[in-house]
Amino acid sequence: TEDLITDLSKISGLFVVARNSTFVFKGQAIDIPTIGRRLGVANVIEGSVRKLGQRVRINVQLIDAKTGGHVWADRYDGTLDEVFELQDLVCNAVVDAMSVKLSKSETKRLGTIHTTDIDAYELFVKAKATPYPPIPARMAAANELFKQTVQKAPDFAGGYAGQAWIVGFGALWGHEDPQPIGLRAEALAYKAI
């Protein structure tokens, strides 16, 4: 979900609602027109991911937020080794279903895979979900997961960016002195770049 939000946000001309706004509805039985009105969107993407051993199945539906009717739906099967390619297929299919014209740079950005290490990527996703609510223990746990991400895949910028984010987040919430923390977050951000 986060990757799809991120990838679709890179496309000019699309209004994509932020992760925190959309995750409010996770696990709730609310009809699509109500979600569409609350978020102020024309379409809603919903789907599921199922995993069995090394096999993964992704189901995705693009739904008209006014009527609740399906605009497009598809299923993607593959292995965990191909999960990033499957995500790219899903994102490109959603873009096609919405009849969005991509520029060359947008097409290139959507095709970029930042890591092929599925374990590091799972640590990264888990770390991003960990610091809520933003109390020191949860933020420390998230930082530890980002550190493990870096150890597992030192060439994956997400681990360093995550550490920069969580360190800066700590300063923002007043858990530590902002001056030295800000310098540490900046150094990690440059490492990610």
PDB file of C-alpha atoms in Angstrom:
ATOM      1  CA  THR A   1       0.000   0.000   0.000  1.00  0.00           C
ATOM      2  CA  GLU A   2       2.729   2.444   0.974  1.00  0.00           C
ATOM      3  CA  ASP A   3       4.673   1.729  -2.214  1.00  0.00           C
ATOM      4  CA  LEU A   4       1.595   2.246  -4.362  1.00  0.00           C
ATOM      5  CA  ILE A   5       0.874   5.565  -2.606  1.00  0.00           C
ATOM      6  CA  THR A   6       4.504   6.604  -3.066  1.00  0.00           C
ATOM      7  CA  ASP A   7       4.627   5.588  -6.725  1.00  0.00           C
ATOM      8  CA  LEU A   8       1.323   7.217  -7.631  1.00  0.00           C
ATOM      9  CA  SER A   9       2.358  10.396  -5.796  1.00  0.00           C
ATOM     10  CA  LYS A  10       5.244  10.750  -8.255  1.00  0.00           C
ATOM     11  CA  ILE A  11       2.844  11.235 -11.149  1.00  0.00           C
ATOM     12  CA  SER A  12       1.971  14.818 -12.012  1.00  0.00           C
ATOM     13  CA  GLY A  13      -1.721  15.504 -12.316  1.00  0.00           C
ATOM     14  CA  LEU A  14      -2.792  12.890  -9.769  1.00  0.00           C
ATOM     15  CA  PHE A  15      -4.126  13.888  -6.364  1.00  0.00           C
ATOM     16  CA  VAL A  16      -3.056  11.074  -4.037  1.00  0.00           C
ATOM     17  CA  VAL A  17      -4.156  11.109  -0.413  1.00  0.00           C
ATOM     18  CA  ALA A  18      -1.428  10.640   2.201  1.00  0.00           C
ATOM     19  CA  ARG A  19      -0.856   7.298   3.929  1.00  0.00           C
ATOM     20  CA  ASN A  20      -1.992   8.522   7.354  1.00  0.00           C
ATOM     21  CA  SER A  21      -5.313   9.733   5.929  1.00  0.00           C
ATOM     22  CA  THR A  22      -6.015   6.476   4.116  1.00  0.00           C
ATOM     23  CA  PHE A  23      -4.934   4.112   6.896  1.00  0.00           C
ATOM     24  CA  VAL A  24      -7.688   5.530   9.144  1.00  0.00           C
ATOM     25  CA  PHE A  25     -10.101   3.318   7.171  1.00  0.00           C
ATOM     26  CA  LYS A  26      -8.023   0.124   7.396  1.00  0.00           C
ATOM     27  CA  GLY A  27     -10.048  -2.772   8.766  1.00  0.00           C
ATOM     28  CA  GLN A  28     -13.294  -0.790   8.868  1.00  0.00           C
ATOM     29  CA  ALA A  29     -16.453  -1.703   6.995  1.00  0.00           C
ATOM     30  CA  ILE A  30     -17.201   1.692   5.436  1.00  0.00           C
ATOM     31  CA  ASP A  31     -18.728   2.007   1.978  1.00  0.00           C
ATOM     32  CA  ILE A  32     -16.564   3.463  -0.798  1.00  0.00           C
ATOM     33  CA  PRO A  33     -18.768   6.541  -1.502  1.00  0.00           C
ATOM     34  CA  THR A  34     -18.424   7.565   2.162  1.00  0.00           C
ATOM     35  CA  ILE A  35     -14.635   7.142   2.019  1.00  0.00           C
ATOM     36  CA  GLY A  36     -14.553   9.094  -1.249  1.00  0.00           C
ATOM     37  CA  ARG A  37     -16.512  11.990   0.266  1.00  0.00           C
ATOM     38  CA  ARG A  38     -14.380  12.082   3.423  1.00  0.00           C
ATOM     39  CA  LEU A  39     -11.119  12.085   1.450  1.00  0.00           C
ATOM     40  CA  GLY A  40     -12.361  14.244  -1.420  1.00  0.00           C
ATOM     41  CA  VAL A  41     -11.262  11.777  -4.110  1.00  0.00           C
ATOM     42  CA  ALA A  42     -12.725  10.565  -7.410  1.00  0.00           C
ATOM     43  CA  ASN A  43     -11.382   7.004  -7.168  1.00  0.00           C
ATOM     44  CA  VAL A  44     -10.371   4.584  -4.434  1.00  0.00           C
ATOM     45  CA  ILE A  45      -7.885   1.741  -4.822  1.00  0.00           C
ATOM     46  CA  GLU A  46      -8.402  -1.287  -2.645  1.00  0.00           C
ATOM     47  CA  GLY A  47      -6.788  -4.657  -2.654  1.00  0.00           C
ATOM     48  CA  SER A  48      -5.224  -7.501  -0.780  1.00  0.00           C
ATOM     49  CA  VAL A  49      -1.970  -9.409  -0.619  1.00  0.00           C
ATOM     50  CA  ARG A  50      -1.893 -13.112   0.186  1.00  0.00           C
ATOM     51  CA  LYS A  51       1.228 -15.146   0.740  1.00  0.00           C
ATOM     52  CA  LEU A  52       1.700 -18.902   0.760  1.00  0.00           C
ATOM     53  CA  GLY A  53       5.275 -20.059   1.111  1.00  0.00           C
ATOM     54  CA  GLN A  54       7.230 -18.225  -1.588  1.00  0.00           C
ATOM     55  CA  ARG A  55       4.096 -17.475  -3.670  1.00  0.00           C
ATOM     56  CA  VAL A  56       2.291 -14.149  -3.460  1.00  0.00           C
ATOM     57  CA  ARG A  57      -1.014 -12.987  -4.934  1.00  0.00           C
ATOM     58  CA  ILE A  58      -1.983  -9.322  -5.201  1.00  0.00           C
ATOM     59  CA  ASN A  59      -5.615  -8.399  -5.934  1.00  0.00           C
ATOM     60  CA  VAL A  60      -6.323  -4.770  -6.853  1.00  0.00           C
ATOM     61  CA  GLN A  61      -9.509  -2.872  -7.664  1.00  0.00           C
ATOM     62  CA  LEU A  62      -9.935   0.695  -8.853  1.00  0.00           C
ATOM     63  CA  ILE A  63     -13.356   1.902  -7.700  1.00  0.00           C
ATOM     64  CA  ASP A  64     -15.376   4.962  -8.674  1.00  0.00           C
ATOM     65  CA  ALA A  65     -15.761   6.812  -5.362  1.00  0.00           C
ATOM     66  CA  LYS A  66     -19.146   8.318  -6.296  1.00  0.00           C
ATOM     67  CA  THR A  67     -20.946   5.138  -7.308  1.00  0.00           C
ATOM     68  CA  GLY A  68     -18.896   2.437  -5.604  1.00  0.00           C
ATOM     69  CA  GLY A  69     -18.698   0.628  -8.961  1.00  0.00           C
ATOM     70  CA  HIS A  70     -15.566  -1.085 -10.250  1.00  0.00           C
ATOM     71  CA  VAL A  71     -13.625   0.813 -12.907  1.00  0.00           C
ATOM     72  CA  TRP A  72     -10.968  -1.880 -13.184  1.00  0.00           C
ATOM     73  CA  ALA A  73      -9.758  -4.957 -11.284  1.00  0.00           C
ATOM     74  CA  ASP A  74      -6.975  -7.479 -11.731  1.00  0.00           C
ATOM     75  CA  ARG A  75      -4.944 -10.158  -9.973  1.00  0.00           C
ATOM     76  CA  TYR A  76      -1.174 -10.609 -10.024  1.00  0.00           C
ATOM     77  CA  ASP A  77       0.596 -13.853  -9.072  1.00  0.00           C
ATOM     78  CA  GLY A  78       4.310 -14.342  -8.559  1.00  0.00           C
ATOM     79  CA  THR A  79       7.009 -15.267  -6.092  1.00  0.00           C
ATOM     80  CA  LEU A  80       8.513 -13.241  -3.271  1.00  0.00           C
ATOM     81  CA  ASP A  81      11.629 -12.911  -5.432  1.00  0.00           C
ATOM     82  CA  GLU A  82       9.487 -10.978  -7.955  1.00  0.00           C
ATOM     83  CA  VAL A  83       7.492  -8.900  -5.474  1.00  0.00           C
ATOM     84  CA  PHE A  84       8.965  -5.591  -6.613  1.00  0.00           C
ATOM     85  CA  GLU A  85       8.254  -6.365 -10.249  1.00  0.00           C
ATOM     86  CA  LEU A  86       4.683  -7.265  -9.246  1.00  0.00           C
ATOM     87  CA  GLN A  87       4.352  -3.914  -7.462  1.00  0.00           C
ATOM     88  CA  ASP A  88       5.540  -2.148 -10.620  1.00  0.00           C
ATOM     89  CA  LEU A  89       2.983  -4.084 -12.691  1.00  0.00           C
ATOM     90  CA  VAL A  90       0.206  -3.106 -10.273  1.00  0.00           C
ATOM     91  CA  CYS A  91       1.187   0.557 -10.265  1.00  0.00           C
ATOM     92  CA  ASN A  92       1.472   0.727 -14.056  1.00  0.00           C
ATOM     93  CA  ALA A  93      -1.868  -1.050 -14.464  1.00  0.00           C
ATOM     94  CA  VAL A  94      -3.580   1.411 -12.091  1.00  0.00           C
ATOM     95  CA  VAL A  95      -2.069   4.325 -14.010  1.00  0.00           C
ATOM     96  CA  ASP A  96      -3.302   2.799 -17.299  1.00  0.00           C
ATOM     97  CA  ALA A  97      -6.769   2.190 -15.842  1.00  0.00           C
ATOM     98  CA  MET A  98      -6.966   5.838 -14.811  1.00  0.00           C
ATOM     99  CA  SER A  99      -5.931   6.873 -18.355  1.00  0.00           C
ATOM    100  CA  VAL A 100      -3.014   8.922 -17.047  1.00  0.00           C
ATOM    101  CA  LYS A 101      -0.317   9.944 -19.532  1.00  0.00           C
ATOM    102  CA  LEU A 102       3.169   9.566 -18.040  1.00  0.00           C
ATOM    103  CA  SER A 103       6.164  11.695 -18.921  1.00  0.00           C
ATOM    104  CA  LYS A 104       9.474   9.933 -19.665  1.00  0.00           C
ATOM    105  CA  SER A 105      10.885  10.884 -16.256  1.00  0.00           C
ATOM    106  CA  GLU A 106       7.765   9.594 -14.459  1.00  0.00           C
ATOM    107  CA  THR A 107       8.004   6.299 -16.353  1.00  0.00           C
ATOM    108  CA  LYS A 108      11.669   5.992 -15.354  1.00  0.00           C
ATOM    109  CA  ARG A 109      10.951   6.777 -11.683  1.00  0.00           C
ATOM    110  CA  LEU A 110       8.164   4.186 -11.526  1.00  0.00           C
ATOM    111  CA  GLY A 111      10.519   1.524 -12.893  1.00  0.00           C
ATOM    112  CA  THR A 112      13.253   2.125 -10.301  1.00  0.00           C
ATOM    113  CA  ILE A 113      13.778  -0.722  -7.838  1.00  0.00           C
ATOM    114  CA  HIS A 114      15.628   0.468  -4.756  1.00  0.00           C
ATOM    115  CA  THR A 115      16.484  -2.929  -3.289  1.00  0.00           C
ATOM    116  CA  THR A 116      16.065  -6.541  -4.273  1.00  0.00           C
ATOM    117  CA  ASP A 117      16.625  -7.810  -0.724  1.00  0.00           C
ATOM    118  CA  ILE A 118      13.126  -8.808   0.379  1.00  0.00           C
ATOM    119  CA  ASP A 119      14.179  -9.284   4.030  1.00  0.00           C
ATOM    120  CA  ALA A 120      15.647  -5.777   4.196  1.00  0.00           C
ATOM    121  CA  TYR A 121      12.530  -4.391   2.546  1.00  0.00           C
ATOM    122  CA  GLU A 122      10.252  -6.159   5.064  1.00  0.00           C
ATOM    123  CA  LEU A 123      12.322  -4.709   7.927  1.00  0.00           C
ATOM    124  CA  PHE A 124      11.998  -1.273   6.316  1.00  0.00           C
ATOM    125  CA  VAL A 125       8.186  -1.525   5.987  1.00  0.00           C
ATOM    126  CA  LYS A 126       7.870  -2.814   9.559  1.00  0.00           C
ATOM    127  CA  ALA A 127      10.081   0.030  10.819  1.00  0.00           C
ATOM    128  CA  LYS A 128       7.916   2.656   9.098  1.00  0.00           C
ATOM    129  CA  ALA A 129       4.820   1.333  10.870  1.00  0.00           C
ATOM    130  CA  THR A 130       6.412   1.013  14.322  1.00  0.00           C
ATOM    131  CA  PRO A 131       6.735   4.577  15.746  1.00  0.00           C
ATOM    132  CA  TYR A 132       3.030   5.145  16.305  1.00  0.00           C
ATOM    133  CA  PRO A 133       2.080   6.396  18.815  1.00  0.00           C
ATOM    134  CA  PRO A 134       5.298   8.457  18.934  1.00  0.00           C
ATOM    135  CA  ILE A 135       6.515   7.472  22.388  1.00  0.00           C
ATOM    136  CA  PRO A 136      10.237   6.968  23.041  1.00  0.00           C
ATOM    137  CA  ALA A 137      10.061   3.145  23.289  1.00  0.00           C
ATOM    138  CA  ARG A 138       8.252   2.765  19.941  1.00  0.00           C
ATOM    139  CA  MET A 139      10.549   5.233  18.220  1.00  0.00           C
ATOM    140  CA  ALA A 140      13.610   3.416  19.574  1.00  0.00           C
ATOM    141  CA  ALA A 141      12.174   0.122  18.269  1.00  0.00           C
ATOM    142  CA  ALA A 142      11.625   1.702  14.830  1.00  0.00           C
ATOM    143  CA  ASN A 143      15.172   3.073  14.813  1.00  0.00           C
ATOM    144  CA  GLU A 144      16.519  -0.387  15.642  1.00  0.00           C
ATOM    145  CA  LEU A 145      14.579  -1.871  12.703  1.00  0.00           C
ATOM    146  CA  PHE A 146      15.985   0.825  10.387  1.00  0.00           C
ATOM    147  CA  LYS A 147      19.493  -0.024  11.652  1.00  0.00           C
ATOM    148  CA  GLN A 148      18.850  -3.701  10.879  1.00  0.00           C
ATOM    149  CA  THR A 149      17.679  -2.654   7.409  1.00  0.00           C
ATOM    150  CA  VAL A 150      20.984  -0.849   6.839  1.00  0.00           C
ATOM    151  CA  GLN A 151      22.977  -3.866   8.095  1.00  0.00           C
ATOM    152  CA  LYS A 152      21.035  -6.205   5.814  1.00  0.00           C
ATOM    153  CA  ALA A 153      21.199  -3.966   2.707  1.00  0.00           C
ATOM    154  CA  PRO A 154      23.810  -1.204   3.069  1.00  0.00           C
ATOM    155  CA  ASP A 155      23.163   0.024  -0.494  1.00  0.00           C
ATOM    156  CA  PHE A 156      19.428   0.554   0.150  1.00  0.00           C
ATOM    157  CA  ALA A 157      18.874   4.279   0.785  1.00  0.00           C
ATOM    158  CA  GLY A 158      15.575   3.574   2.570  1.00  0.00           C
ATOM    159  CA  GLY A 159      17.347   2.351   5.702  1.00  0.00           C
ATOM    160  CA  TYR A 160      19.360   5.566   6.060  1.00  0.00           C
ATOM    161  CA  ALA A 161      16.390   7.760   5.124  1.00  0.00           C
ATOM    162  CA  GLY A 162      14.303   5.931   7.714  1.00  0.00           C
ATOM    163  CA  GLN A 163      16.919   6.493  10.392  1.00  0.00           C
ATOM    164  CA  ALA A 164      17.105  10.198   9.470  1.00  0.00           C
ATOM    165  CA  TRP A 165      13.320  10.427   9.649  1.00  0.00           C
ATOM    166  CA  ILE A 166      12.998   8.671  13.008  1.00  0.00           C
ATOM    167  CA  VAL A 167      15.901  10.589  14.572  1.00  0.00           C
ATOM    168  CA  GLY A 168      14.397  13.872  13.373  1.00  0.00           C
ATOM    169  CA  PHE A 169      10.976  12.715  14.535  1.00  0.00           C
ATOM    170  CA  GLY A 170      12.410  12.264  18.046  1.00  0.00           C
ATOM    171  CA  ALA A 171      13.668  15.834  18.059  1.00  0.00           C
ATOM    172  CA  LEU A 172      10.310  17.069  16.773  1.00  0.00           C
ATOM    173  CA  TRP A 173       8.467  15.348  19.608  1.00  0.00           C
ATOM    174  CA  GLY A 174      10.951  16.713  22.146  1.00  0.00           C
ATOM    175  CA  HIS A 175      12.321  13.351  23.242  1.00  0.00           C
ATOM    176  CA  GLU A 176      15.909  14.550  22.859  1.00  0.00           C
ATOM    177  CA  ASP A 177      17.917  17.783  22.456  1.00  0.00           C
ATOM    178  CA  PRO A 178      17.151  18.973  18.898  1.00  0.00           C
ATOM    179  CA  GLN A 179      20.579  20.493  18.058  1.00  0.00           C
ATOM    180  CA  PRO A 180      22.776  17.358  18.076  1.00  0.00           C
ATOM    181  CA  ILE A 181      19.864  15.218  16.892  1.00  0.00           C
ATOM    182  CA  GLY A 182      19.312  17.537  13.926  1.00  0.00           C
ATOM    183  CA  LEU A 183      22.955  17.147  12.893  1.00  0.00           C
ATOM    184  CA  ARG A 184      22.719  13.356  13.179  1.00  0.00           C
ATOM    185  CA  ALA A 185      19.505  13.278  11.134  1.00  0.00           C
ATOM    186  CA  GLU A 186      21.103  15.499   8.481  1.00  0.00           C
ATOM    187  CA  ALA A 187      24.151  13.226   8.230  1.00  0.00           C
ATOM    188  CA  LEU A 188      21.914  10.162   7.798  1.00  0.00           C
ATOM    189  CA  ALA A 189      19.823  11.969   5.176  1.00  0.00           C
ATOM    190  CA  TYR A 190      22.985  12.789   3.185  1.00  0.00           C
ATOM    191  CA  LYS A 191      24.036   9.151   3.476  1.00  0.00           C
ATOM    192  CA  ALA A 192      20.661   8.142   2.015  1.00  0.00           C
ATOM    193  CA  ILE A 193      21.114  10.559  -0.868  1.00  0.00           C
TER     194      ILE A 193
END
